[in-house]
PDB file of N, CA, C and O in Angstrom:
ATOM      1  N   UNK A  27      98.107  78.119  79.747  1.00 50.00           N
ATOM      2  CA  UNK A  27      97.741  78.695  81.020  1.00 50.00           C
ATOM      3  C   UNK A  27      96.468  78.061  81.518  1.00 50.00           C
ATOM      4  O   UNK A  27      95.613  77.672  80.757  1.00 50.00           O
ATOM      5  N   UNK A  28      96.352  78.034  82.791  1.00 53.00           N
ATOM      6  CA  UNK A  28      95.187  77.431  83.409  1.00 53.00           C
ATOM      7  C   UNK A  28      94.202  78.502  83.845  1.00 53.00           C
ATOM      8  O   UNK A  28      94.584  79.503  84.446  1.00 53.00           O
ATOM      9  N   UNK A  29      92.920  78.307  83.532  1.00 56.00           N
ATOM     10  CA  UNK A  29      91.887  79.245  83.937  1.00 56.00           C
ATOM     11  C   UNK A  29      91.064  78.707  85.095  1.00 56.00           C
ATOM     12  O   UNK A  29      89.957  79.167  85.337  1.00 56.00           O
ATOM     13  N   UNK A  30      91.587  77.738  85.803  1.00 57.00           N
ATOM     14  CA  UNK A  30      90.830  77.166  86.899  1.00 57.00           C
ATOM     15  C   UNK A  30      90.751  78.144  88.053  1.00 57.00           C
ATOM     16  O   UNK A  30      91.704  78.886  88.310  1.00 57.00           O
ATOM     17  N   UNK A  31      89.617  78.164  88.746  1.00 57.00           N
ATOM     18  CA  UNK A  31      89.517  79.075  89.888  1.00 57.00           C
ATOM     19  C   UNK A  31      90.545  78.727  90.956  1.00 57.00           C
ATOM     20  O   UNK A  31      90.838  77.570  91.206  1.00 57.00           O
ATOM     21  N   UNK A  32      91.091  79.762  91.559  1.00 56.00           N
ATOM     22  CA  UNK A  32      92.072  79.540  92.605  1.00 56.00           C
ATOM     23  C   UNK A  32      93.493  79.499  92.098  1.00 56.00           C
ATOM     24  O   UNK A  32      94.428  79.587  92.879  1.00 56.00           O
ATOM     25  N   UNK A  33      93.686  79.320  90.778  1.00 60.00           N
ATOM     26  CA  UNK A  33      95.053  79.334  90.266  1.00 60.00           C
ATOM     27  C   UNK A  33      95.495  80.775  90.122  1.00 60.00           C
ATOM     28  O   UNK A  33      94.757  81.624  89.667  1.00 60.00           O
ATOM     29  N   UNK A  34      96.698  81.048  90.552  1.00 68.00           N
ATOM     30  CA  UNK A  34      97.208  82.408  90.540  1.00 68.00           C
ATOM     31  C   UNK A  34      98.332  82.500  89.527  1.00 68.00           C
ATOM     32  O   UNK A  34      99.268  81.705  89.570  1.00 68.00           O
ATOM     33  N   UNK A  35      98.233  83.468  88.622  1.00 75.00           N
ATOM     34  CA  UNK A  35      99.279  83.653  87.632  1.00 75.00           C
ATOM     35  C   UNK A  35     100.469  84.341  88.270  1.00 75.00           C
ATOM     36  O   UNK A  35     100.315  85.266  89.045  1.00 75.00           O
ATOM     37  N   UNK A  36     101.646  83.868  87.941  1.00 83.00           N
ATOM     38  CA  UNK A  36     102.874  84.475  88.423  1.00 83.00           C
ATOM     39  C   UNK A  36     103.562  85.168  87.252  1.00 83.00           C
ATOM     40  O   UNK A  36     103.623  84.625  86.158  1.00 83.00           O
ATOM     41  N   UNK A  37     104.073  86.359  87.506  1.00 86.00           N
ATOM     42  CA  UNK A  37     104.827  87.063  86.472  1.00 86.00           C
ATOM     43  C   UNK A  37     106.222  86.465  86.381  1.00 86.00           C
ATOM     44  O   UNK A  37     106.779  85.989  87.362  1.00 86.00           O
ATOM     45  N   UNK A  38     106.777  86.547  85.192  1.00 93.00           N
ATOM     46  CA  UNK A  38     108.136  86.054  85.010  1.00 93.00           C
ATOM     47  C   UNK A  38     109.115  87.048  85.619  1.00 93.00           C
ATOM     48  O   UNK A  38     108.800  88.221  85.837  1.00 93.00           O
ATOM     49  N   UNK A  39     110.328  86.569  85.877  1.00 93.00           N
ATOM     50  CA  UNK A  39     111.365  87.435  86.436  1.00 93.00           C
ATOM     51  C   UNK A  39     111.709  88.555  85.446  1.00 93.00           C
ATOM     52  O   UNK A  39     111.979  89.686  85.851  1.00 93.00           O
ATOM     53  N   UNK A  40     111.663  88.261  84.155  1.00 95.00           N
ATOM     54  CA  UNK A  40     111.968  89.273  83.140  1.00 95.00           C
ATOM     55  C   UNK A  40     110.911  90.384  83.145  1.00 95.00           C
ATOM     56  O   UNK A  40     111.242  91.566  83.040  1.00 95.00           O
ATOM     57  N   UNK A  41     109.650  90.011  83.273  1.00 93.00           N
ATOM     58  CA  UNK A  41     108.581  91.016  83.308  1.00 93.00           C
ATOM     59  C   UNK A  41     108.712  91.875  84.567  1.00 93.00           C
ATOM     60  O   UNK A  41     108.572  93.104  84.515  1.00 93.00           O
ATOM     61  N   UNK A  42     108.995  91.253  85.694  1.00 92.00           N
ATOM     62  CA  UNK A  42     109.184  91.986  86.939  1.00 92.00           C
ATOM     63  C   UNK A  42     110.374  92.946  86.817  1.00 92.00           C
ATOM     64  O   UNK A  42     110.280  94.116  87.196  1.00 92.00           O
ATOM     65  N   UNK A  43     111.471  92.464  86.271  1.00 94.00           N
ATOM     66  CA  UNK A  43     112.660  93.301  86.082  1.00 94.00           C
ATOM     67  C   UNK A  43     112.389  94.467  85.158  1.00 94.00           C
ATOM     68  O   UNK A  43     112.838  95.596  85.405  1.00 94.00           O
ATOM     69  N   UNK A  44     111.643  94.222  84.090  1.00 96.00           N
ATOM     70  CA  UNK A  44     111.303  95.292  83.153  1.00 96.00           C
ATOM     71  C   UNK A  44     110.420  96.331  83.823  1.00 96.00           C
ATOM     72  O   UNK A  44     110.611  97.527  83.616  1.00 96.00           O
ATOM     73  N   UNK A  45     109.490  95.901  84.647  1.00 93.00           N
ATOM     74  CA  UNK A  45     108.599  96.839  85.329  1.00 93.00           C
ATOM     75  C   UNK A  45     109.377  97.693  86.323  1.00 93.00           C
ATOM     76  O   UNK A  45     109.174  98.909  86.401  1.00 93.00           O
ATOM     77  N   UNK A  46     110.284  97.080  87.069  1.00 94.00           N
ATOM     78  CA  UNK A  46     111.098  97.827  88.030  1.00 94.00           C
ATOM     79  C   UNK A  46     112.019  98.794  87.290  1.00 94.00           C
ATOM     80  O   UNK A  46     112.135  99.973  87.680  1.00 94.00           O
ATOM     81  N   UNK A  47     112.666  98.331  86.232  1.00 96.00           N
ATOM     82  CA  UNK A  47     113.567  99.193  85.468  1.00 96.00           C
ATOM     83  C   UNK A  47     112.813 100.371  84.856  1.00 96.00           C
ATOM     84  O   UNK A  47     113.290 101.508  84.879  1.00 96.00           O
ATOM     85  N   UNK A  48     111.632 100.122  84.341  1.00 96.00           N
ATOM     86  CA  UNK A  48     110.824 101.185  83.753  1.00 96.00           C
ATOM     87  C   UNK A  48     110.444 102.218  84.801  1.00 96.00           C
ATOM     88  O   UNK A  48     110.501 103.429  84.552  1.00 96.00           O
ATOM     89  N   UNK A  49     110.076 101.753  85.992  1.00 95.00           N
ATOM     90  CA  UNK A  49     109.731 102.666  87.077  1.00 95.00           C
ATOM     91  C   UNK A  49     110.934 103.520  87.471  1.00 95.00           C
ATOM     92  O   UNK A  49     110.825 104.738  87.631  1.00 95.00           O
ATOM     93  N   UNK A  50     112.091 102.898  87.620  1.00 96.00           N
ATOM     94  CA  UNK A  50     113.298 103.622  88.017  1.00 96.00           C
ATOM     95  C   UNK A  50     113.679 104.656  86.958  1.00 96.00           C
ATOM     96  O   UNK A  50     114.009 105.805  87.285  1.00 96.00           O
ATOM     97  N   UNK A  51     113.627 104.280  85.691  1.00 97.00           N
ATOM     98  CA  UNK A  51     113.969 105.211  84.617  1.00 97.00           C
ATOM     99  C   UNK A  51     112.987 106.385  84.593  1.00 97.00           C
ATOM    100  O   UNK A  51     113.397 107.546  84.455  1.00 97.00           O
ATOM    101  N   UNK A  52     111.707 106.118  84.747  1.00 96.00           N
ATOM    102  CA  UNK A  52     110.708 107.186  84.735  1.00 96.00           C
ATOM    103  C   UNK A  52     110.908 108.140  85.905  1.00 96.00           C
ATOM    104  O   UNK A  52     110.826 109.364  85.745  1.00 96.00           O
ATOM    105  N   UNK A  53     111.162 107.606  87.088  1.00 96.00           N
ATOM    106  CA  UNK A  53     111.381 108.468  88.252  1.00 96.00           C
ATOM    107  C   UNK A  53     112.665 109.276  88.094  1.00 96.00           C
ATOM    108  O   UNK A  53     112.708 110.467  88.416  1.00 96.00           O
ATOM    109  N   UNK A  54     113.727 108.650  87.600  1.00 97.00           N
ATOM    110  CA  UNK A  54     114.992 109.363  87.401  1.00 97.00           C
ATOM    111  C   UNK A  54     114.841 110.455  86.346  1.00 97.00           C
ATOM    112  O   UNK A  54     115.327 111.582  86.536  1.00 97.00           O
ATOM    113  N   UNK A  55     114.171 110.152  85.254  1.00 97.00           N
ATOM    114  CA  UNK A  55     113.964 111.150  84.203  1.00 97.00           C
ATOM    115  C   UNK A  55     113.136 112.322  84.717  1.00 97.00           C
ATOM    116  O   UNK A  55     113.431 113.485  84.422  1.00 97.00           O
ATOM    117  N   UNK A  56     112.114 112.031  85.514  1.00 96.00           N
ATOM    118  CA  UNK A  56     111.300 113.103  86.093  1.00 96.00           C
ATOM    119  C   UNK A  56     112.123 113.950  87.047  1.00 96.00           C
ATOM    120  O   UNK A  56     112.046 115.189  87.027  1.00 96.00           O
ATOM    121  N   UNK A  57     112.909 113.312  87.899  1.00 96.00           N
ATOM    122  CA  UNK A  57     113.740 114.041  88.862  1.00 96.00           C
ATOM    123  C   UNK A  57     114.770 114.911  88.154  1.00 96.00           C
ATOM    124  O   UNK A  57     114.957 116.088  88.510  1.00 96.00           O
ATOM    125  N   UNK A  58     115.423 114.375  87.146  1.00 97.00           N
ATOM    126  CA  UNK A  58     116.415 115.142  86.400  1.00 97.00           C
ATOM    127  C   UNK A  58     115.756 116.306  85.664  1.00 97.00           C
ATOM    128  O   UNK A  58     116.265 117.432  85.662  1.00 97.00           O
ATOM    129  N   UNK A  59     114.610 116.037  85.059  1.00 96.00           N
ATOM    130  CA  UNK A  59     113.895 117.093  84.351  1.00 96.00           C
ATOM    131  C   UNK A  59     113.465 118.219  85.277  1.00 96.00           C
ATOM    132  O   UNK A  59     113.597 119.398  84.935  1.00 96.00           O
ATOM    133  N   UNK A  60     112.972 117.877  86.447  1.00 96.00           N
ATOM    134  CA  UNK A  60     112.565 118.904  87.407  1.00 96.00           C
ATOM    135  C   UNK A  60     113.788 119.665  87.917  1.00 96.00           C
ATOM    136  O   UNK A  60     113.765 120.891  88.051  1.00 96.00           O
ATOM    137  N   UNK A  61     114.884 118.952  88.183  1.00 95.00           N
ATOM    138  CA  UNK A  61     116.098 119.591  88.682  1.00 95.00           C
ATOM    139  C   UNK A  61     116.676 120.565  87.653  1.00 95.00           C
ATOM    140  O   UNK A  61     117.135 121.651  87.989  1.00 95.00           O
ATOM    141  N   UNK A  62     116.658 120.168  86.384  1.00 96.00           N
ATOM    142  CA  UNK A  62     117.243 120.988  85.318  1.00 96.00           C
ATOM    143  C   UNK A  62     116.308 122.106  84.845  1.00 96.00           C
ATOM    144  O   UNK A  62     116.732 122.966  84.067  1.00 96.00           O
ATOM    145  N   UNK A  63     115.078 122.108  85.292  1.00 96.00           N
ATOM    146  CA  UNK A  63     114.102 123.097  84.867  1.00 96.00           C
ATOM    147  C   UNK A  63     114.552 124.495  85.287  1.00 96.00           C
ATOM    148  O   UNK A  63     114.956 124.704  86.433  1.00 96.00           O
ATOM    149  N   UNK A  64     114.496 125.425  84.361  1.00 96.00           N
ATOM    150  CA  UNK A  64     114.897 126.797  84.708  1.00 96.00           C
ATOM    151  C   UNK A  64     113.669 127.532  85.256  1.00 96.00           C
ATOM    152  O   UNK A  64     112.999 128.275  84.555  1.00 96.00           O
ATOM    153  N   UNK A  65     113.394 127.255  86.516  1.00 96.00           N
ATOM    154  CA  UNK A  65     112.266 127.880  87.203  1.00 96.00           C
ATOM    155  C   UNK A  65     112.661 128.097  88.652  1.00 96.00           C
ATOM    156  O   UNK A  65     113.683 127.587  89.117  1.00 96.00           O
ATOM    157  N   UNK A  66     111.839 128.846  89.364  1.00 96.00           N
ATOM    158  CA  UNK A  66     112.102 129.080  90.783  1.00 96.00           C
ATOM    159  C   UNK A  66     112.055 127.762  91.546  1.00 96.00           C
ATOM    160  O   UNK A  66     111.441 126.784  91.116  1.00 96.00           O
ATOM    161  N   UNK A  67     112.696 127.788  92.718  1.00 95.00           N
ATOM    162  CA  UNK A  67     112.756 126.579  93.547  1.00 95.00           C
ATOM    163  C   UNK A  67     111.363 126.120  93.967  1.00 95.00           C
ATOM    164  O   UNK A  67     111.104 124.921  94.030  1.00 95.00           O
ATOM    165  N   UNK A  68     110.448 127.051  94.225  1.00 96.00           N
ATOM    166  CA  UNK A  68     109.108 126.645  94.659  1.00 96.00           C
ATOM    167  C   UNK A  68     108.353 125.943  93.538  1.00 96.00           C
ATOM    168  O   UNK A  68     107.563 125.041  93.796  1.00 96.00           O
ATOM    169  N   UNK A  69     108.614 126.318  92.294  1.00 96.00           N
ATOM    170  CA  UNK A  69     107.969 125.643  91.157  1.00 96.00           C
ATOM    171  C   UNK A  69     108.514 124.226  91.034  1.00 96.00           C
ATOM    172  O   UNK A  69     107.751 123.266  90.864  1.00 96.00           O
ATOM    173  N   UNK A  70     109.823 124.091  91.130  1.00 96.00           N
ATOM    174  CA  UNK A  70     110.425 122.756  91.066  1.00 96.00           C
ATOM    175  C   UNK A  70     109.951 121.890  92.238  1.00 96.00           C
ATOM    176  O   UNK A  70     109.683 120.703  92.072  1.00 96.00           O
ATOM    177  N   UNK A  71     109.847 122.484  93.430  1.00 96.00           N
ATOM    178  CA  UNK A  71     109.349 121.750  94.590  1.00 96.00           C
ATOM    179  C   UNK A  71     107.911 121.290  94.399  1.00 96.00           C
ATOM    180  O   UNK A  71     107.549 120.157  94.731  1.00 96.00           O
ATOM    181  N   UNK A  72     107.081 122.179  93.839  1.00 97.00           N
ATOM    182  CA  UNK A  72     105.690 121.818  93.571  1.00 97.00           C
ATOM    183  C   UNK A  72     105.606 120.656  92.594  1.00 97.00           C
ATOM    184  O   UNK A  72     104.843 119.705  92.805  1.00 97.00           O
ATOM    185  N   UNK A  73     106.396 120.720  91.534  1.00 97.00           N
ATOM    186  CA  UNK A  73     106.387 119.632  90.554  1.00 97.00           C
ATOM    187  C   UNK A  73     106.891 118.330  91.164  1.00 97.00           C
ATOM    188  O   UNK A  73     106.354 117.257  90.870  1.00 97.00           O
ATOM    189  N   UNK A  74     107.896 118.393  92.013  1.00 96.00           N
ATOM    190  CA  UNK A  74     108.408 117.185  92.662  1.00 96.00           C
ATOM    191  C   UNK A  74     107.342 116.564  93.564  1.00 96.00           C
ATOM    192  O   UNK A  74     107.141 115.340  93.540  1.00 96.00           O
ATOM    193  N   UNK A  75     106.654 117.397  94.343  1.00 97.00           N
ATOM    194  CA  UNK A  75     105.587 116.878  95.206  1.00 97.00           C
ATOM    195  C   UNK A  75     104.462 116.292  94.361  1.00 97.00           C
ATOM    196  O   UNK A  75     103.890 115.245  94.702  1.00 97.00           O
ATOM    197  N   UNK A  76     104.141 116.940  93.243  1.00 97.00           N
ATOM    198  CA  UNK A  76     103.087 116.424  92.357  1.00 97.00           C
ATOM    199  C   UNK A  76     103.459 115.052  91.795  1.00 97.00           C
ATOM    200  O   UNK A  76     102.622 114.147  91.736  1.00 97.00           O
ATOM    201  N   UNK A  77     104.719 114.876  91.402  1.00 96.00           N
ATOM    202  CA  UNK A  77     105.174 113.584  90.878  1.00 96.00           C
ATOM    203  C   UNK A  77     105.079 112.521  91.976  1.00 96.00           C
ATOM    204  O   UNK A  77     104.592 111.402  91.737  1.00 96.00           O
ATOM    205  N   UNK A  78     105.527 112.847  93.178  1.00 96.00           N
ATOM    206  CA  UNK A  78     105.445 111.886  94.276  1.00 96.00           C
ATOM    207  C   UNK A  78     104.001 111.531  94.602  1.00 96.00           C
ATOM    208  O   UNK A  78     103.688 110.368  94.880  1.00 96.00           O
ATOM    209  N   UNK A  79     103.116 112.508  94.564  1.00 97.00           N
ATOM    210  CA  UNK A  79     101.702 112.251  94.819  1.00 97.00           C
ATOM    211  C   UNK A  79     101.116 111.344  93.735  1.00 97.00           C
ATOM    212  O   UNK A  79     100.343 110.425  94.032  1.00 97.00           O
ATOM    213  N   UNK A  80     101.477 111.582  92.480  1.00 96.00           N
ATOM    214  CA  UNK A  80     101.006 110.719  91.395  1.00 96.00           C
ATOM    215  C   UNK A  80     101.504 109.282  91.567  1.00 96.00           C
ATOM    216  O   UNK A  80     100.755 108.321  91.332  1.00 96.00           O
ATOM    217  N   UNK A  81     102.745 109.129  91.984  1.00 95.00           N
ATOM    218  CA  UNK A  81     103.303 107.784  92.178  1.00 95.00           C
ATOM    219  C   UNK A  81     102.565 107.054  93.298  1.00 95.00           C
ATOM    220  O   UNK A  81     102.141 105.905  93.131  1.00 95.00           O
ATOM    221  N   UNK A  82     102.402 107.714  94.443  1.00 96.00           N
ATOM    222  CA  UNK A  82     101.746 107.033  95.559  1.00 96.00           C
ATOM    223  C   UNK A  82     100.281 106.734  95.256  1.00 96.00           C
ATOM    224  O   UNK A  82      99.789 105.660  95.593  1.00 96.00           O
ATOM    225  N   UNK A  83      99.584 107.655  94.585  1.00 97.00           N
ATOM    226  CA  UNK A  83      98.183 107.385  94.256  1.00 97.00           C
ATOM    227  C   UNK A  83      98.068 106.294  93.195  1.00 97.00           C
ATOM    228  O   UNK A  83      97.106 105.525  93.199  1.00 97.00           O
ATOM    229  N   UNK A  84      99.044 106.191  92.308  1.00 94.00           N
ATOM    230  CA  UNK A  84      99.038 105.104  91.312  1.00 94.00           C
ATOM    231  C   UNK A  84      99.214 103.747  91.977  1.00 94.00           C
ATOM    232  O   UNK A  84      98.540 102.779  91.622  1.00 94.00           O
ATOM    233  N   UNK A  85     100.128 103.661  92.952  1.00 94.00           N
ATOM    234  CA  UNK A  85     100.306 102.416  93.690  1.00 94.00           C
ATOM    235  C   UNK A  85      99.031 102.043  94.446  1.00 94.00           C
ATOM    236  O   UNK A  85      98.620 100.883  94.463  1.00 94.00           O
ATOM    237  N   UNK A  86      98.402 103.035  95.055  1.00 95.00           N
ATOM    238  CA  UNK A  86      97.166 102.771  95.794  1.00 95.00           C
ATOM    239  C   UNK A  86      96.065 102.305  94.860  1.00 95.00           C
ATOM    240  O   UNK A  86      95.352 101.338  95.160  1.00 95.00           O
ATOM    241  N   UNK A  87      95.915 102.965  93.721  1.00 94.00           N
ATOM    242  CA  UNK A  87      94.895 102.562  92.751  1.00 94.00           C
ATOM    243  C   UNK A  87      95.150 101.148  92.239  1.00 94.00           C
ATOM    244  O   UNK A  87      94.221 100.340  92.140  1.00 94.00           O
ATOM    245  N   UNK A  88      96.397 100.827  91.942  1.00 93.00           N
ATOM    246  CA  UNK A  88      96.723  99.482  91.472  1.00 93.00           C
ATOM    247  C   UNK A  88      96.376  98.440  92.532  1.00 93.00           C
ATOM    248  O   UNK A  88      95.852  97.369  92.210  1.00 93.00           O
ATOM    249  N   UNK A  89      96.655  98.740  93.794  1.00 94.00           N
ATOM    250  CA  UNK A  89      96.332  97.805  94.868  1.00 94.00           C
ATOM    251  C   UNK A  89      94.826  97.618  95.012  1.00 94.00           C
ATOM    252  O   UNK A  89      94.351  96.500  95.190  1.00 94.00           O
ATOM    253  N   UNK A  90      94.082  98.706  94.930  1.00 94.00           N
ATOM    254  CA  UNK A  90      92.621  98.613  95.037  1.00 94.00           C
ATOM    255  C   UNK A  90      92.040  97.790  93.893  1.00 94.00           C
ATOM    256  O   UNK A  90      91.171  96.933  94.102  1.00 94.00           O
ATOM    257  N   UNK A  91      92.529  98.009  92.691  1.00 92.00           N
ATOM    258  CA  UNK A  91      92.045  97.238  91.534  1.00 92.00           C
ATOM    259  C   UNK A  91      92.396  95.766  91.705  1.00 92.00           C
ATOM    260  O   UNK A  91      91.569  94.883  91.474  1.00 92.00           O
ATOM    261  N   UNK A  92      93.632  95.485  92.140  1.00 89.00           N
ATOM    262  CA  UNK A  92      94.039  94.091  92.358  1.00 89.00           C
ATOM    263  C   UNK A  92      93.178  93.424  93.423  1.00 89.00           C
ATOM    264  O   UNK A  92      92.717  92.296  93.256  1.00 89.00           O
ATOM    265  N   UNK A  93      92.946  94.128  94.527  1.00 90.00           N
ATOM    266  CA  UNK A  93      92.130  93.564  95.596  1.00 90.00           C
ATOM    267  C   UNK A  93      90.712  93.297  95.129  1.00 90.00           C
ATOM    268  O   UNK A  93      90.110  92.281  95.484  1.00 90.00           O
ATOM    269  N   UNK A  94      90.160  94.192  94.331  1.00 89.00           N
ATOM    270  CA  UNK A  94      88.798  93.994  93.812  1.00 89.00           C
ATOM    271  C   UNK A  94      88.749  92.788  92.884  1.00 89.00           C
ATOM    272  O   UNK A  94      87.816  91.996  92.929  1.00 89.00           O
ATOM    273  N   UNK A  95      89.775  92.634  92.031  1.00 88.00           N
ATOM    274  CA  UNK A  95      89.800  91.489  91.117  1.00 88.00           C
ATOM    275  C   UNK A  95      89.967  90.185  91.884  1.00 88.00           C
ATOM    276  O   UNK A  95      89.338  89.188  91.561  1.00 88.00           O
ATOM    277  N   UNK A  96      90.825  90.182  92.895  1.00 86.00           N
ATOM    278  CA  UNK A  96      90.997  88.972  93.704  1.00 86.00           C
ATOM    279  C   UNK A  96      89.727  88.653  94.466  1.00 86.00           C
ATOM    280  O   UNK A  96      89.377  87.492  94.631  1.00 86.00           O
ATOM    281  N   UNK A  97      89.019  89.666  94.930  1.00 83.00           N
ATOM    282  CA  UNK A  97      87.759  89.456  95.622  1.00 83.00           C
ATOM    283  C   UNK A  97      86.694  88.901  94.692  1.00 83.00           C
ATOM    284  O   UNK A  97      85.909  88.035  95.079  1.00 83.00           O
ATOM    285  N   UNK A  98      86.681  89.370  93.445  1.00 81.00           N
ATOM    286  CA  UNK A  98      85.711  88.873  92.473  1.00 81.00           C
ATOM    287  C   UNK A  98      85.993  87.409  92.128  1.00 81.00           C
ATOM    288  O   UNK A  98      85.077  86.638  91.873  1.00 81.00           O
ATOM    289  N   UNK A  99      87.266  87.030  92.146  1.00 78.00           N
ATOM    290  CA  UNK A  99      87.623  85.644  91.841  1.00 78.00           C
ATOM    291  C   UNK A  99      87.206  84.706  92.973  1.00 78.00           C
ATOM    292  O   UNK A  99      86.994  83.520  92.752  1.00 78.00           O
ATOM    293  N   UNK A 100      87.067  85.249  94.183  1.00 80.00           N
ATOM    294  CA  UNK A 100      86.695  84.415  95.325  1.00 80.00           C
ATOM    295  C   UNK A 100      85.193  84.269  95.470  1.00 80.00           C
ATOM    296  O   UNK A 100      84.726  83.482  96.279  1.00 80.00           O
ATOM    297  N   UNK A 101      84.439  85.015  94.720  1.00 71.00           N
ATOM    298  CA  UNK A 101      82.991  84.916  94.796  1.00 71.00           C
ATOM    299  C   UNK A 101      82.364  86.286  94.949  1.00 71.00           C
ATOM    300  O   UNK A 101      83.062  87.284  95.087  1.00 71.00           O
ATOM    301  N   UNK A 102      81.048  86.331  94.933  1.00 66.00           N
ATOM    302  CA  UNK A 102      80.394  87.629  95.006  1.00 66.00           C
ATOM    303  C   UNK A 102      80.614  88.291  96.368  1.00 66.00           C
ATOM    304  O   UNK A 102      80.529  87.660  97.409  1.00 66.00           O
ATOM    305  N   UNK A 103      80.935  89.552  96.303  1.00 59.00           N
ATOM    306  CA  UNK A 103      81.129  90.338  97.527  1.00 59.00           C
ATOM    307  C   UNK A 103      79.838  91.087  97.828  1.00 59.00           C
ATOM    308  O   UNK A 103      79.000  91.271  96.952  1.00 59.00           O
ATOM    309  N   UNK A 104      79.646  91.495  99.053  1.00 61.00           N
ATOM    310  CA  UNK A 104      78.465  92.290  99.352  1.00 61.00           C
ATOM    311  C   UNK A 104      78.484  93.572  98.531  1.00 61.00           C
ATOM    312  O   UNK A 104      79.544  94.150  98.316  1.00 61.00           O
ATOM    313  N   UNK A 105      77.307  93.978  98.050  1.00 67.00           N
ATOM    314  CA  UNK A 105      77.266  95.169  97.209  1.00 67.00           C
ATOM    315  C   UNK A 105      77.614  96.396  98.036  1.00 67.00           C
ATOM    316  O   UNK A 105      77.267  96.506  99.203  1.00 67.00           O
ATOM    317  N   UNK A 106      78.310  97.308  97.417  1.00 68.00           N
ATOM    318  CA  UNK A 106      78.745  98.519  98.090  1.00 68.00           C
ATOM    319  C   UNK A 106      78.809  99.635  97.078  1.00 68.00           C
ATOM    320  O   UNK A 106      79.293  99.448  95.972  1.00 68.00           O
ATOM    321  N   UNK A 107      78.314 100.773  97.451  1.00 72.00           N
ATOM    322  CA  UNK A 107      78.486 101.954  96.623  1.00 72.00           C
ATOM    323  C   UNK A 107      79.229 102.982  97.458  1.00 72.00           C
ATOM    324  O   UNK A 107      79.044 103.042  98.678  1.00 72.00           O
ATOM    325  N   UNK A 108      80.047 103.811  96.843  1.00 74.00           N
ATOM    326  CA  UNK A 108      80.854 104.748  97.609  1.00 74.00           C
ATOM    327  C   UNK A 108      80.035 105.750  98.420  1.00 74.00           C
ATOM    328  O   UNK A 108      80.489 106.270  99.409  1.00 74.00           O
ATOM    329  N   UNK A 109      78.797 106.012  98.007  1.00 78.00           N
ATOM    330  CA  UNK A 109      77.987 107.012  98.681  1.00 78.00           C
ATOM    331  C   UNK A 109      76.879 106.386  99.514  1.00 78.00           C
ATOM    332  O   UNK A 109      75.888 107.011  99.832  1.00 78.00           O
ATOM    333  N   UNK A 110      77.084 105.146  99.890  1.00 69.00           N
ATOM    334  CA  UNK A 110      76.092 104.417 100.672  1.00 69.00           C
ATOM    335  C   UNK A 110      76.045 104.935 102.102  1.00 69.00           C
ATOM    336  O   UNK A 110      77.074 105.168 102.726  1.00 69.00           O
ATOM    337  N   UNK A 111      74.841 105.129 102.620  1.00 69.00           N
ATOM    338  CA  UNK A 111      74.690 105.563 104.008  1.00 69.00           C
ATOM    339  C   UNK A 111      74.552 104.340 104.891  1.00 69.00           C
ATOM    340  O   UNK A 111      73.899 103.369 104.559  1.00 69.00           O
ATOM    341  N   UNK A 112      75.185 104.389 106.053  1.00 60.00           N
ATOM    342  CA  UNK A 112      75.126 103.258 106.986  1.00 60.00           C
ATOM    343  C   UNK A 112      74.198 103.566 108.116  1.00 60.00           C
ATOM    344  O   UNK A 112      74.117 104.528 108.712  1.00 60.00           O
TER     345      UNK A 112
END
């Protein structure tokens, strides 16, 4: 592998397929588990919304981490703290 700046690593098709398959299996297992749960409909609905919220926030977190890493590879970014006053 090359560690030169600007070179971008590409995932293999097998790794991509495994990641997609793992995601699909996890979502299906969660959906089936929530559906089969012997609880009131509002409890199952709450759990379904919680799972969807976890999925969307995980995608957002992964994107933010990726963007930060790509930004660090391009050079120093202006310093920023989350509680900075403008």
